[in-house]
Amino acid sequence: MEQVNEDTLAAARKVIAVHINYPSRAAQRGRTPAQPSYFLKPSSSLALSGNPVERPAGCELLGYEGEIALVIGKAARRVSIEDAWSHVAAVTASNDLGVYDLRYADKGSNLRSKGGDGFTPVGPALIPADAVDPSALRIRTWHNGELVQDDTTEDLLFPFARLVADLSQLLTLEEGDIILTGTPAGASVAKPGDVVEVEVTAGSLTTGRLVTPVEEGTTAFADFGAQPKVDDTQREEAYGSREAAGLAPEAGAAVGSVLTPELKAKLESVATATLSSQMRKRGLNNVSIDGLQATRPDRRVVGLARTLRYVPNREDLFKTHGGGFNAQKRAIDSVNEGEILVMEARGEKGTGTVGDILALRAQVRGAAAIITDGGVRDFTAVAGLEMPTYFANPHPAVLGRRHIPWDTDITIACGGATVQPGDIIVADSDGILVIPPAIAEDLVDDCIQQEKEETFIFEMVQQGNSVDGLYPMNEEWQARYKQWEAGRHND
């Protein structure tokens, strides 16, 4: 295949970049655009594989974004979507580098933040556009050898042909021009001494790895221009999350703080039967998700609920809500470490609600479990995962047979119980309970006390005592229990 060289860079009169195009990036940013939007990068920002890039002196946040670059092969002006791909000569790997320290300075143009020399490396090889399916490309990025981005073009918000056609409505795309087509989730920050690599593949065809070493700049900005400036908002944007940036959670921003490690350990230590008993004493009788089985009945899980609701299939609505980065995929791709995705499927057993690929994605993201009162597809593969899935039954049919994925992180019904985002879920072989977070601390402390008393009662029955007056304990047995407990503490 042809290699990207200096002539390739010289032929690019324009470099055009798309803001958000991958569903995973849209979910990470918390916004999904209805139409594509763009910004320009100067052609002087282009660089070859192996060329180092400077993090400008005084800057902290040099962001990298692995992307697929389109190289225009023949001029395009007011072309149709159907004809647009024929104007693309090749695809290659690119890295849309930029310094978040200067984002504030250009009111959205990105000129200073993303226009620096070497901020758009491309290459090393060109894959002919007519040899690939543009919806079947894979993009991967490595940071110091660790794979940090891995996505495909199957579900892009704006397919490549649409980008070319859209841009050509107002400007002429000229031979050699380069279009950067957006980055998936996983983009982050590189520091001097780091190496970022990007590769695009199409089946057996590959661009090879685009290698960009990072160096520290030594020339400070003069005081007659904008100075580098960052805050925690920019750090969060650059790294992808507050956690990745090493920042504390915002006060009141997440219900996750309710389930502290100490509370989680306590909930893991007590039986679901005990939790159920204590909730019943508090008047909560409708807090169990019923009628489900588990792929891993040997596992006990405790986590915070994230929710997903399916509505009955209606063909016209499935066309608008069922495809692309729908609510099901958004829920899977935003579930966080230790969370449990709970699905409302109305108890419908005639189709699947999750399969092996999405279940694996949830596991990779660190989900503690998936709970659905509907069916599971690809059951053998799902059952083979480390992460437990609780489900009504296996079923081979696809989602669209009975369901439309409709909404996420709302109050739902699952297995006869109401579940809200942020509820605490405890599940094991005895069942699945929904615990309101406001009562969790007091509840689990009472459970621990109850189980101590039941341990005493069990020992007394084991010694031959009658349960009469012992279970529950009368005053005499209460006194003996206190002596027993005091003896344990002295031991």
C-alpha angles and dihedrals in degrees: 000000000000116000126227107250141163090282089057091054093045091053093059107095091170136029112196122187130197118224105214124001110138117081091221090057092046090053091049092049092044094232133090114198119222092212133023119264129195148197133198127242120195116251087235087071090068119108139171128247111280095027111126121235123215123230096216116249112269094021124120107182116059102169124202126203122184109218144169112245123208117210113207113230102186132016116278124200121162094343123166124246088247092056099035100090091058087067092060115090101185148345126228142166121276140176117217098207124185144155115244088199089079101039091103093058103069107040095237101320091105089210097137097027096051106015102076123127109277093014093123111050114178135184148343094195134011119231111208110247093220090059096060143058104237090214092056103058125121126214123196133177129194125198111199088339096310117118106238104160127040121159143131136228094239097105104027116159088228117023116223096254089055091054092052093046093045095050091046091061091077108016138032114250104215131207109279096022114138127220119197106209104204136274131261125231116291100063111140145151130305126201133203109288093031125117123213121197129188129189134183120200135185108188105298093349118096139176090214119233119313103218123204120176116200122227133185115252117230104194113088122219114262118241093245091076139048114299125221111269130173138175135179092274091059091044090053091048093048097048095037098241142026090249094053089048091054092246126143116248114268113260109269092359098115135034086208090089089069091069099061119182089253093053091045091052091051092050090049090053098058130068122253087234089060092047090050091050094051093047090051088055086056092053095257106132101149102061104104125098102221140197099031134123129209134232088212108033088167091066129085117203134190122184149128119278124247113183140217127182127205121197126201113282118265112176099223092049093046088060090059100035107023103065136062119015093350128174092274093055092042090054093048093045095050101044109118138213111300096005125128120221110218117194128201108213097157090244088289107162099178099091143020124271098187134016139191099281096051093040089053090049090053090050092049089052089054101254113169094215147331120236122191131164088209135068132299124223124208087026098178092054093044091048089052093061121101090230113082120237121199113204146156099238144323115270131172099212123106124248097259094064092080110353145061115199100233118166144357137215096018132118109284141172119239126174092344096310132103113236127191128192107268096028113135114246122202116185135173139136090297095058148280123288131192112213122193104233093225092068099035099100096049091039096055093044089055089047092054090051092047092052091051089055092047090051088056092047091049091053092048093051089046088057090056102264120147118247089230105113090357100075101067095017120243123208093277093052091043088059092049090048091055090052090048092049092048089052091053091052092049089052 
